[in-house]
mmCIF file of C-alpha atoms in Angstrom:
data_model
loop_
_atom_site.group_PDB
_atom_site.id
_atom_site.type_symbol
_atom_site.label_atom_id
_atom_site.label_comp_id
_atom_site.label_asym_id
_atom_site.label_seq_id
_atom_site.Cartn_x
_atom_site.Cartn_y
_atom_site.Cartn_z
ATOM 1 C CA MET N 5 38.163 -35.802 57.271
ATOM 2 C CA ARG N 6 41.499 -35.130 55.606
ATOM 3 C CA GLN N 7 40.219 -36.524 52.306
ATOM 4 C CA ALA N 8 37.046 -34.312 52.504
ATOM 5 C CA GLY N 9 39.147 -31.194 53.164
ATOM 6 C CA THR N 10 41.419 -32.019 50.258
ATOM 7 C CA LEU N 11 38.379 -32.518 47.988
ATOM 8 C CA VAL N 12 36.867 -29.133 48.957
ATOM 9 C CA LYS N 13 40.197 -27.423 48.393
ATOM 10 C CA TYR N 14 40.571 -29.136 45.031
ATOM 11 C CA MET N 15 37.040 -28.098 43.965
ATOM 12 C CA SER N 16 37.576 -24.484 45.040
ATOM 13 C CA GLU N 17 40.658 -24.373 42.865
ATOM 14 C CA ILE N 18 38.938 -25.605 39.724
ATOM 15 C CA VAL N 19 35.490 -24.016 40.143
ATOM 16 C CA PRO N 20 35.650 -20.221 39.887
ATOM 17 C CA PRO N 21 33.122 -18.176 41.861
ATOM 18 C CA GLU N 22 29.867 -17.383 40.052
ATOM 19 C CA VAL N 23 30.073 -14.145 38.123
ATOM 20 C CA ARG N 24 26.821 -12.428 37.314
ATOM 21 C CA PRO N 25 26.753 -11.337 33.717
ATOM 22 C CA LYS N 26 26.437 -7.601 33.117
ATOM 23 C CA PRO N 27 22.989 -6.602 31.901
ATOM 24 C CA ALA N 28 22.676 -5.620 28.305
ATOM 25 C CA VAL N 29 22.068 -1.858 28.418
ATOM 26 C CA PRO N 30 20.772 -0.360 25.170
ATOM 27 C CA ALA N 31 22.956 2.279 23.607
ATOM 28 C CA LYS N 32 22.114 5.768 24.837
ATOM 29 C CA PRO N 33 21.179 8.504 22.428
ATOM 30 C CA SER N 34 23.984 10.728 21.246
ATOM 31 C CA HIS N 35 22.287 13.866 22.612
ATOM 32 C CA VAL N 36 22.216 12.596 26.217
ATOM 33 C CA ALA N 37 25.338 13.096 28.274
ATOM 34 C CA LEU N 38 26.739 10.002 29.983
ATOM 35 C CA PRO N 39 26.549 10.247 33.776
ATOM 36 C CA SER N 40 29.358 9.216 36.084
ATOM 37 C CA SER N 41 27.667 5.907 36.866
ATOM 38 C CA VAL N 42 25.129 3.984 34.794
ATOM 39 C CA PRO N 43 22.239 2.604 36.882
ATOM 40 C CA PHE N 44 21.622 -1.146 36.916
ATOM 41 C CA VAL N 45 18.998 -2.078 34.312
ATOM 42 C CA PRO N 46 17.907 -5.737 34.358
ATOM 43 C CA SER N 47 17.418 -7.357 31.009
ATOM 44 C CA PRO N 48 13.893 -8.515 30.098
ATOM 45 C CA GLN N 49 13.541 -12.118 31.171
ATOM 46 C CA GLY N 50 10.947 -14.779 30.580
ATOM 47 C CA THR N 51 9.276 -16.420 27.674
ATOM 48 C CA GLY N 52 6.250 -15.790 25.581
ATOM 49 C CA GLY N 53 7.950 -13.708 22.893
ATOM 50 C CA GLU N 54 8.644 -10.703 25.181
ATOM 51 C CA GLY N 55 12.278 -11.439 25.904
ATOM 52 C CA GLN N 56 15.351 -9.911 24.385
ATOM 53 C CA GLY N 57 14.764 -11.570 21.065
ATOM 54 C CA SER N 58 11.329 -10.035 20.668
ATOM 55 C CA GLY N 59 10.834 -6.821 18.770
ATOM 56 C CA ARG N 60 7.827 -5.768 20.842
ATOM 57 C CA GLY N 61 8.380 -2.536 22.762
ATOM 58 C CA SER N 62 11.853 -2.060 21.290
ATOM 59 C CA ALA N 63 10.947 1.539 20.430
ATOM 60 C CA LEU N 64 10.534 2.326 24.138
ATOM 61 C CA LEU N 65 13.898 0.877 25.103
ATOM 62 C CA GLY N 66 16.764 3.326 25.381
ATOM 63 C CA TYR N 67 19.253 4.870 27.739
ATOM 64 C CA ILE N 68 17.851 5.077 31.284
ATOM 65 C CA GLY N 69 19.118 7.627 33.756
ATOM 66 C CA ILE N 70 17.873 10.469 35.916
ATOM 67 C CA ASP N 71 19.649 12.977 33.662
ATOM 68 C CA THR N 72 17.082 12.229 30.940
ATOM 69 C CA ILE N 73 14.651 14.505 32.783
ATOM 70 C CA ILE N 74 16.522 17.432 31.229
ATOM 71 C CA GLU N 75 15.613 16.141 27.773
ATOM 72 C CA GLN N 76 11.993 15.644 28.876
ATOM 73 C CA MET N 77 11.809 19.229 30.133
ATOM 74 C CA ARG N 78 13.371 20.512 26.922
ATOM 75 C CA LYS N 79 10.783 18.711 24.782
ATOM 76 C CA LYS N 80 7.925 20.042 26.900
ATOM 77 C CA THR N 81 9.239 23.602 26.714
ATOM 78 C CA MET N 82 9.703 23.273 22.965
ATOM 79 C CA LYS N 83 6.012 22.399 22.648
ATOM 80 C CA THR N 84 4.538 24.991 25.015
ATOM 81 C CA GLY N 85 7.034 27.820 24.612
ATOM 82 C CA PHE N 86 7.343 30.497 27.279
ATOM 83 C CA ASP N 87 6.568 34.152 27.996
ATOM 84 C CA PHE N 88 8.931 37.022 28.669
ATOM 85 C CA ASN N 89 7.680 40.526 29.471
ATOM 86 C CA ILE N 90 10.054 43.466 29.441
ATOM 87 C CA MET N 91 9.261 47.069 30.382
ATOM 88 C CA VAL N 92 11.249 50.075 29.173
ATOM 89 C CA VAL N 93 11.149 53.310 31.170
ATOM 90 C CA GLY N 94 12.856 56.618 30.455
ATOM 91 C CA GLN N 95 12.464 60.019 28.903
ATOM 92 C CA SER N 96 11.571 60.344 25.235
ATOM 93 C CA GLY N 97 14.488 60.394 22.824
ATOM 94 C CA LEU N 98 16.775 58.030 24.737
ATOM 95 C CA GLY N 99 16.460 55.214 22.167
ATOM 96 C CA LYS N 100 14.301 52.798 24.167
ATOM 97 C CA SER N 101 12.536 51.241 21.165
ATOM 98 C CA THR N 102 15.765 51.042 19.165
ATOM 99 C CA LEU N 103 17.633 49.277 21.960
ATOM 100 C CA VAL N 104 14.917 46.641 22.441
ATOM 101 C CA ASN N 105 14.844 45.989 18.688
ATOM 102 C CA THR N 106 18.636 45.624 18.753
ATOM 103 C CA LEU N 107 18.497 43.237 21.743
ATOM 104 C CA PHE N 108 16.223 40.762 19.969
ATOM 105 C CA LYS N 109 17.336 41.596 16.398
ATOM 106 C CA SER N 110 13.701 42.075 15.406
ATOM 107 C CA GLN N 111 11.205 44.905 15.133
ATOM 108 C CA VAL N 112 9.535 43.953 18.405
ATOM 109 C CA SER N 113 9.007 47.381 19.926
ATOM 110 C CA ARG N 114 6.329 49.848 18.958
ATOM 111 C CA ARG N 115 7.049 52.859 16.787
ATOM 112 C CA SER N 116 9.329 55.606 18.021
ATOM 113 C CA THR N 117 7.923 57.666 20.877
ATOM 114 C CA GLY N 118 9.275 60.916 19.521
ATOM 115 C CA TRP N 119 6.670 63.641 19.260
ATOM 116 C CA SER N 120 5.998 65.545 16.038
ATOM 117 C CA ARG N 121 4.872 69.153 15.951
ATOM 118 C CA ASP N 122 1.225 68.189 15.546
ATOM 119 C CA GLU N 123 1.198 65.663 18.391
ATOM 120 C CA LYS N 124 0.523 66.624 21.986
ATOM 121 C CA ILE N 125 2.694 65.257 24.759
ATOM 122 C CA PRO N 126 0.414 63.198 27.055
ATOM 123 C CA LYS N 127 -0.334 64.863 30.374
ATOM 124 C CA THR N 128 0.058 61.589 32.240
ATOM 125 C CA VAL N 129 2.202 58.497 31.801
ATOM 126 C CA GLU N 130 0.631 56.018 29.401
ATOM 127 C CA ILE N 131 1.192 52.271 29.359
ATOM 128 C CA LYS N 132 1.364 50.670 25.932
ATOM 129 C CA SER N 133 2.358 47.093 25.174
ATOM 130 C CA VAL N 134 2.981 45.093 22.028
ATOM 131 C CA SER N 135 3.479 41.320 21.818
ATOM 132 C CA HIS N 136 5.310 39.169 19.287
ATOM 133 C CA VAL N 137 6.017 35.454 19.012
ATOM 134 C CA ILE N 138 9.693 34.874 18.292
ATOM 135 C CA GLU N 139 10.870 31.443 17.154
ATOM 136 C CA GLU N 140 14.494 30.421 17.077
ATOM 137 C CA GLY N 141 15.871 26.894 16.877
ATOM 138 C CA GLY N 142 12.405 25.446 17.352
ATOM 139 C CA VAL N 143 11.850 27.353 20.627
ATOM 140 C CA LYS N 144 8.902 29.762 20.747
ATOM 141 C CA MET N 145 8.894 32.793 22.996
ATOM 142 C CA LYS N 146 6.031 35.242 23.377
ATOM 143 C CA LEU N 147 7.825 38.533 23.931
ATOM 144 C CA THR N 148 5.827 41.476 25.267
ATOM 145 C CA VAL N 149 7.411 44.935 25.305
ATOM 146 C CA ILE N 150 5.723 47.455 27.626
ATOM 147 C CA ASP N 151 6.486 51.097 26.859
ATOM 148 C CA THR N 152 5.767 54.109 29.092
ATOM 149 C CA PRO N 153 5.438 57.213 26.868
ATOM 150 C CA GLY N 154 5.160 60.464 28.782
ATOM 151 C CA PHE N 155 7.421 59.411 31.655
ATOM 152 C CA GLY N 156 9.664 62.299 32.713
ATOM 153 C CA ASP N 157 8.474 64.570 29.889
ATOM 154 C CA GLN N 158 6.497 66.998 32.058
ATOM 155 C CA ILE N 159 7.631 70.112 33.902
ATOM 156 C CA ASN N 160 6.194 68.635 37.089
ATOM 157 C CA ASN N 161 7.068 64.915 37.247
ATOM 158 C CA GLU N 162 5.871 64.377 40.802
ATOM 159 C CA ASN N 163 4.657 60.806 41.382
ATOM 160 C CA CYS N 164 4.897 60.020 37.665
ATOM 161 C CA TRP N 165 5.952 56.473 38.587
ATOM 162 C CA GLU N 166 2.564 55.690 40.154
ATOM 163 C CA PRO N 167 0.828 54.598 36.891
ATOM 164 C CA ILE N 168 3.764 52.236 36.253
ATOM 165 C CA SER N 169 3.617 50.796 39.775
ATOM 166 C CA LYS N 170 -0.155 50.417 39.420
ATOM 167 C CA TYR N 171 0.232 48.529 36.126
ATOM 168 C CA ILE N 172 2.799 46.115 37.615
ATOM 169 C CA ASN N 173 0.566 45.373 40.614
ATOM 170 C CA GLU N 174 -2.455 44.897 38.346
ATOM 171 C CA GLN N 175 -0.612 42.109 36.547
ATOM 172 C CA TYR N 176 0.146 40.438 39.897
ATOM 173 C CA GLU N 177 -3.524 40.771 40.839
ATOM 174 C CA LYS N 178 -4.638 39.255 37.541
ATOM 175 C CA PHE N 179 -2.322 36.270 38.037
ATOM 176 C CA LEU N 180 -3.457 35.841 41.661
ATOM 177 C CA LYS N 181 -7.137 35.770 40.701
ATOM 178 C CA GLU N 182 -6.432 33.110 38.094
ATOM 179 C CA GLU N 183 -4.600 31.033 40.719
ATOM 180 C CA VAL N 184 -7.461 31.028 43.229
ATOM 181 C CA ASN N 185 -10.103 30.067 40.674
ATOM 182 C CA ILE N 186 -11.788 26.720 41.333
ATOM 183 C CA ALA N 187 -11.662 25.762 37.651
ATOM 184 C CA ARG N 188 -8.437 27.498 36.754
ATOM 185 C CA LYS N 189 -6.661 27.224 33.454
ATOM 186 C CA LYS N 190 -4.059 24.544 32.917
ATOM 187 C CA ARG N 191 -1.562 27.221 31.918
ATOM 188 C CA ILE N 192 -2.194 30.654 33.434
ATOM 189 C CA PRO N 193 -1.297 33.486 31.022
ATOM 190 C CA ASP N 194 1.699 35.296 32.472
ATOM 191 C CA THR N 195 1.526 39.072 31.936
ATOM 192 C CA ARG N 196 3.721 39.934 34.934
ATOM 193 C CA VAL N 197 6.652 42.245 34.221
ATOM 194 C CA HIS N 198 9.829 40.151 34.454
ATOM 195 C CA CYS N 199 12.336 42.918 33.777
ATOM 196 C CA CYS N 200 12.358 46.719 33.755
ATOM 197 C CA LEU N 201 15.074 48.494 31.777
ATOM 198 C CA TYR N 202 15.517 51.987 33.226
ATOM 199 C CA PHE N 203 17.194 54.441 30.855
ATOM 200 C CA ILE N 204 19.454 57.039 32.460
ATOM 201 C CA SER N 205 20.239 60.221 30.506
ATOM 202 C CA PRO N 206 23.964 60.444 29.609
ATOM 203 C CA THR N 207 24.519 63.736 31.440
ATOM 204 C CA GLY N 208 27.865 62.684 32.857
ATOM 205 C CA HIS N 209 27.098 64.442 36.150
ATOM 206 C CA THR N 210 24.718 62.719 38.540
ATOM 207 C CA LEU N 211 21.335 61.016 38.770
ATOM 208 C CA ARG N 212 18.248 63.209 38.761
ATOM 209 C CA GLN N 213 15.861 63.089 41.692
ATOM 210 C CA LEU N 214 13.317 61.484 39.365
ATOM 211 C CA ASP N 215 15.756 58.624 38.683
ATOM 212 C CA THR N 216 16.400 57.857 42.336
ATOM 213 C CA GLU N 217 12.723 58.173 43.342
ATOM 214 C CA PHE N 218 11.568 55.876 40.562
ATOM 215 C CA MET N 219 14.111 53.147 41.311
ATOM 216 C CA LYS N 220 13.547 53.482 45.075
ATOM 217 C CA HIS N 221 9.804 52.820 44.696
ATOM 218 C CA LEU N 222 9.866 50.277 41.864
ATOM 219 C CA SER N 223 12.863 48.141 42.928
ATOM 220 C CA ARG N 224 10.595 46.587 45.575
ATOM 221 C CA VAL N 225 8.113 45.216 43.034
ATOM 222 C CA VAL N 226 10.088 44.509 39.846
ATOM 223 C CA ASN N 227 13.581 43.586 38.632
ATOM 224 C CA ILE N 228 15.231 46.871 37.606
ATOM 225 C CA ILE N 229 18.288 46.966 35.336
ATOM 226 C CA PRO N 230 19.698 50.511 34.984
ATOM 227 C CA ILE N 231 21.407 51.436 31.727
ATOM 228 C CA ILE N 232 23.090 54.602 30.454
ATOM 229 C CA ALA N 233 21.490 55.386 27.100
ATOM 230 C CA LYS N 234 23.418 56.747 24.103
ATOM 231 C CA SER N 235 26.730 56.303 25.906
ATOM 232 C CA ASP N 236 28.632 57.258 22.730
ATOM 233 C CA THR N 237 27.987 60.893 23.700
ATOM 234 C CA LEU N 238 30.432 60.445 26.606
ATOM 235 C CA THR N 239 34.193 60.076 26.473
ATOM 236 C CA LEU N 240 35.751 56.957 27.988
ATOM 237 C CA ASP N 241 36.830 58.838 31.131
ATOM 238 C CA GLU N 242 33.435 60.534 31.495
ATOM 239 C CA LYS N 243 31.682 57.199 31.107
ATOM 240 C CA THR N 244 33.829 55.492 33.774
ATOM 241 C CA GLU N 245 33.368 58.344 36.266
ATOM 242 C CA PHE N 246 29.629 58.547 35.602
ATOM 243 C CA LYS N 247 29.167 54.802 36.183
ATOM 244 C CA GLN N 248 31.056 54.987 39.492
ATOM 245 C CA ARG N 249 29.005 57.998 40.592
ATOM 246 C CA VAL N 250 25.718 56.262 39.759
ATOM 247 C CA ARG N 251 26.707 53.124 41.702
ATOM 248 C CA LYS N 252 27.580 55.223 44.774
ATOM 249 C CA GLU N 253 24.285 57.112 44.604
ATOM 250 C CA LEU N 254 22.263 53.906 44.292
ATOM 251 C CA GLU N 255 24.066 52.443 47.297
ATOM 252 C CA ALA N 256 23.559 55.639 49.326
ATOM 253 C CA CYS N 257 19.820 55.585 48.569
ATOM 254 C CA GLY N 258 19.522 51.900 49.496
ATOM 255 C CA ILE N 259 18.436 50.907 45.977
ATOM 256 C CA GLU N 260 19.181 47.311 45.023
ATOM 257 C CA CYS N 261 18.977 46.592 41.324
ATOM 258 C CA TYR N 262 18.836 43.126 39.809
ATOM 259 C CA PRO N 263 20.618 40.795 40.584
ATOM 260 C CA GLN N 264 20.143 41.426 44.306
ATOM 261 C CA LYS N 265 22.856 40.150 46.639
ATOM 262 C CA GLU N 266 20.368 38.456 48.979
ATOM 263 C CA PHE N 267 19.192 36.138 46.181
ATOM 264 C CA ASP N 268 22.626 34.639 45.387
ATOM 265 C CA GLU N 269 22.125 30.913 45.904
ATOM 266 C CA ASP N 270 25.747 29.762 46.110
ATOM 267 C CA MET N 271 29.328 30.942 45.675
ATOM 268 C CA GLU N 272 29.240 30.366 41.915
ATOM 269 C CA ASP N 273 26.154 32.587 41.596
ATOM 270 C CA LYS N 274 27.759 35.197 43.839
ATOM 271 C CA SER N 275 30.924 35.246 41.750
ATOM 272 C CA ASP N 276 29.014 35.644 38.471
ATOM 273 C CA ASN N 277 26.602 38.230 39.856
ATOM 274 C CA ASP N 278 29.384 40.278 41.462
ATOM 275 C CA LYS N 279 30.894 40.795 38.003
ATOM 276 C CA ILE N 280 27.521 41.981 36.709
ATOM 277 C CA ARG N 281 26.971 44.310 39.660
ATOM 278 C CA GLU N 282 30.413 45.836 39.100
ATOM 279 C CA ALA N 283 29.543 46.520 35.434
ATOM 280 C CA MET N 284 26.248 48.278 36.232
ATOM 281 C CA PRO N 285 24.850 50.547 34.979
ATOM 282 C CA PHE N 286 25.490 49.244 31.468
ATOM 283 C CA ALA N 287 26.654 51.978 29.088
ATOM 284 C CA VAL N 288 24.995 51.010 25.815
ATOM 285 C CA VAL N 289 24.394 52.151 22.270
ATOM 286 C CA GLY N 290 21.461 50.893 20.217
ATOM 287 C CA SER N 291 21.105 50.811 16.450
ATOM 288 C CA ASP N 292 19.152 48.809 13.907
ATOM 289 C CA LYS N 293 21.184 50.057 10.944
ATOM 290 C CA GLU N 294 24.019 48.106 9.335
ATOM 291 C CA TYR N 295 27.250 49.516 7.940
ATOM 292 C CA GLN N 296 30.275 48.091 6.177
ATOM 293 C CA ALA N 297 33.391 47.983 8.365
ATOM 294 C CA ASN N 298 36.533 45.866 8.102
ATOM 295 C CA GLY N 299 34.997 43.834 5.290
ATOM 296 C CA LYS N 300 31.840 42.820 7.173
ATOM 297 C CA ARG N 301 28.372 44.137 7.920
ATOM 298 C CA ILE N 302 27.944 45.432 11.474
ATOM 299 C CA LEU N 303 25.272 47.131 13.551
ATOM 300 C CA GLY N 304 26.373 50.623 14.478
ATOM 301 C CA ARG N 305 25.976 54.391 14.543
ATOM 302 C CA LYS N 306 27.816 56.385 11.938
ATOM 303 C CA THR N 307 29.539 59.572 13.062
ATOM 304 C CA ALA N 308 31.980 62.029 11.515
ATOM 305 C CA TRP N 309 34.807 60.131 13.237
ATOM 306 C CA GLY N 310 33.796 56.620 12.200
ATOM 307 C CA VAL N 311 31.274 53.922 13.070
ATOM 308 C CA VAL N 312 30.365 53.104 16.677
ATOM 309 C CA GLU N 313 30.017 49.324 16.659
ATOM 310 C CA VAL N 314 27.109 48.236 18.843
ATOM 311 C CA GLU N 315 28.390 44.690 19.420
ATOM 312 C CA ASN N 316 32.031 45.687 19.992
ATOM 313 C CA PRO N 317 32.814 45.531 23.749
ATOM 314 C CA ASN N 318 35.515 48.165 23.243
ATOM 315 C CA HIS N 319 32.881 50.650 22.039
ATOM 316 C CA CYS N 320 29.991 49.974 24.446
ATOM 317 C CA GLU N 321 28.570 47.366 26.832
ATOM 318 C CA PHE N 322 25.603 46.300 24.721
ATOM 319 C CA SER N 323 26.980 42.784 24.169
ATOM 320 C CA LEU N 324 27.455 42.396 27.949
ATOM 321 C CA LEU N 325 23.848 43.465 28.581
ATOM 322 C CA ARG N 326 22.484 41.104 25.919
ATOM 323 C CA ASP N 327 24.562 38.183 27.201
ATOM 324 C CA PHE N 328 23.428 38.873 30.770
ATOM 325 C CA MET N 329 19.731 39.309 29.981
ATOM 326 C CA ILE N 330 19.187 36.591 27.377
ATOM 327 C CA ARG N 331 21.913 33.946 27.613
ATOM 328 C CA SER N 332 22.559 33.625 31.345
ATOM 329 C CA HIS N 333 19.771 35.261 33.421
ATOM 330 C CA LEU N 334 16.530 35.210 31.429
ATOM 331 C CA GLN N 335 15.105 32.253 33.367
ATOM 332 C CA ASP N 336 16.333 33.682 36.667
ATOM 333 C CA LEU N 337 14.520 36.957 35.938
ATOM 334 C CA LYS N 338 11.291 34.978 35.599
ATOM 335 C CA GLU N 339 11.966 32.957 38.776
ATOM 336 C CA VAL N 340 12.779 36.007 40.919
ATOM 337 C CA THR N 341 9.604 37.666 39.632
ATOM 338 C CA HIS N 342 7.498 34.640 40.609
ATOM 339 C CA ASN N 343 9.234 33.539 43.821
ATOM 340 C CA ILE N 344 10.082 36.950 45.302
ATOM 341 C CA HIS N 345 8.102 39.895 43.916
ATOM 342 C CA TYR N 346 4.867 38.053 43.170
ATOM 343 C CA GLU N 347 4.970 36.049 46.416
ATOM 344 C CA THR N 348 5.498 39.280 48.381
ATOM 345 C CA TYR N 349 2.459 40.825 46.697
ATOM 346 C CA ARG N 350 0.426 37.644 47.179
ATOM 347 C CA ALA N 351 1.212 37.375 50.902
ATOM 348 C CA LYS N 352 0.378 41.046 51.511
ATOM 349 C CA ARG N 353 -2.817 40.811 49.479
ATOM 350 C CA LEU N 354 -4.086 37.726 51.315
ATOM 351 C CA ASN N 355 -3.157 39.106 54.741
ATOM 352 C CA ASP N 356 -4.876 42.440 54.104
ATOM 353 C CA ASN N 357 -8.137 40.913 52.879
ATOM 354 C CA GLY N 358 -8.173 37.760 54.967
ATOM 355 C CA GLY N 359 -7.789 35.639 51.820
ATOM 356 C CA LEU N 360 -9.344 35.851 48.382
ATOM 357 C CA HIS N 361 -12.570 34.002 47.708
ATOM 358 C CA PRO N 362 -12.257 31.542 44.813
ATOM 359 C CA ILE N 363 -13.824 32.810 41.610
ATOM 360 C CA SER N 364 -16.034 30.120 40.126
ATOM 361 C CA SER N 365 -18.235 29.924 37.072
ATOM 362 C CA GLY N 366 -22.043 30.049 37.282
ATOM 363 C CA GLN N 367 -22.212 26.319 36.836
ATOM 364 C CA ASP N 368 -19.842 25.686 39.737
ATOM 365 C CA THR N 369 -21.861 28.063 41.943
ATOM 366 C CA GLN N 370 -25.107 26.290 41.085
ATOM 367 C CA GLU N 371 -23.617 22.891 41.857
ATOM 368 C CA SER N 372 -22.288 24.090 45.210
ATOM 369 C CA ASN N 373 -25.751 25.433 46.161
ATOM 370 C CA LEU N 374 -27.264 22.055 45.329
#
């Protein structure tokens, strides 16, 4: 027994424990970020020319990790592109078309809505839209700009927001009918309004009753972002006081503009959105004309006292609005439209009518009768 114990001890000292070799993981692409831990990937085993030495299927081998789904989604979006629909509402002459063109650095809005002597101001609010496909960095976006000429231009502006509310709900209805179709399209065209820019006149005093009534009715069905148009007509002190006054009036009227506090998902979202809410309404200046200043070409408005630089945060808040709308919250605007406003309309519509009957083609109807 003593000799057997000595032998086992001797063997344990000279034979190290079996160490499993690490699997050979192919090098990951440079564009994929390395996660904190790399999942275990067994090496191809076996014979028959399909092992590691074989070249078959080598094109499919690569970095494996759940974070690669981001790259898959990016490729799919690059192929299909996406839609973004923006509505501009405000009195004529506030620079709505100019601001939208400045936002996207393209002539995406329709011609100016100013009225010449020979033209008649429409008696009711009209809805006009124009669509463009914008491509940047290989990403395609179908941008639709919806204008509302005639809004606020009448002596009696009672209920002038109703055609706008009707148009927004019609787009929800159109999307809903496509959803309940038996043979619906693989990709439903999205004409729903994702964002509504409401232009406030730079009076420096207070909101008009038309402003509060419009935002009170429309904030329930669409994402409203209030902006002070042509803010270069106000002094710095006037602009600060006017912004504070507008925020107090919106709060007193119970109007919640986008981003709404109830939709903050976590503390990081709340912190970012609080900064945006404190900056609202954005005091902006729009211009599609370039001038020479400090040795470089800039977008701005030329006055007798100098050039108002559109993209200079010390002159106006246009850059803050553009960063908020396009860089950080464009996708969230679409998600809130679909998950909140559209779902609210959908639930109400189905409850009122006891559900929508699926719309089928004649062929589907004939087959169901058989």
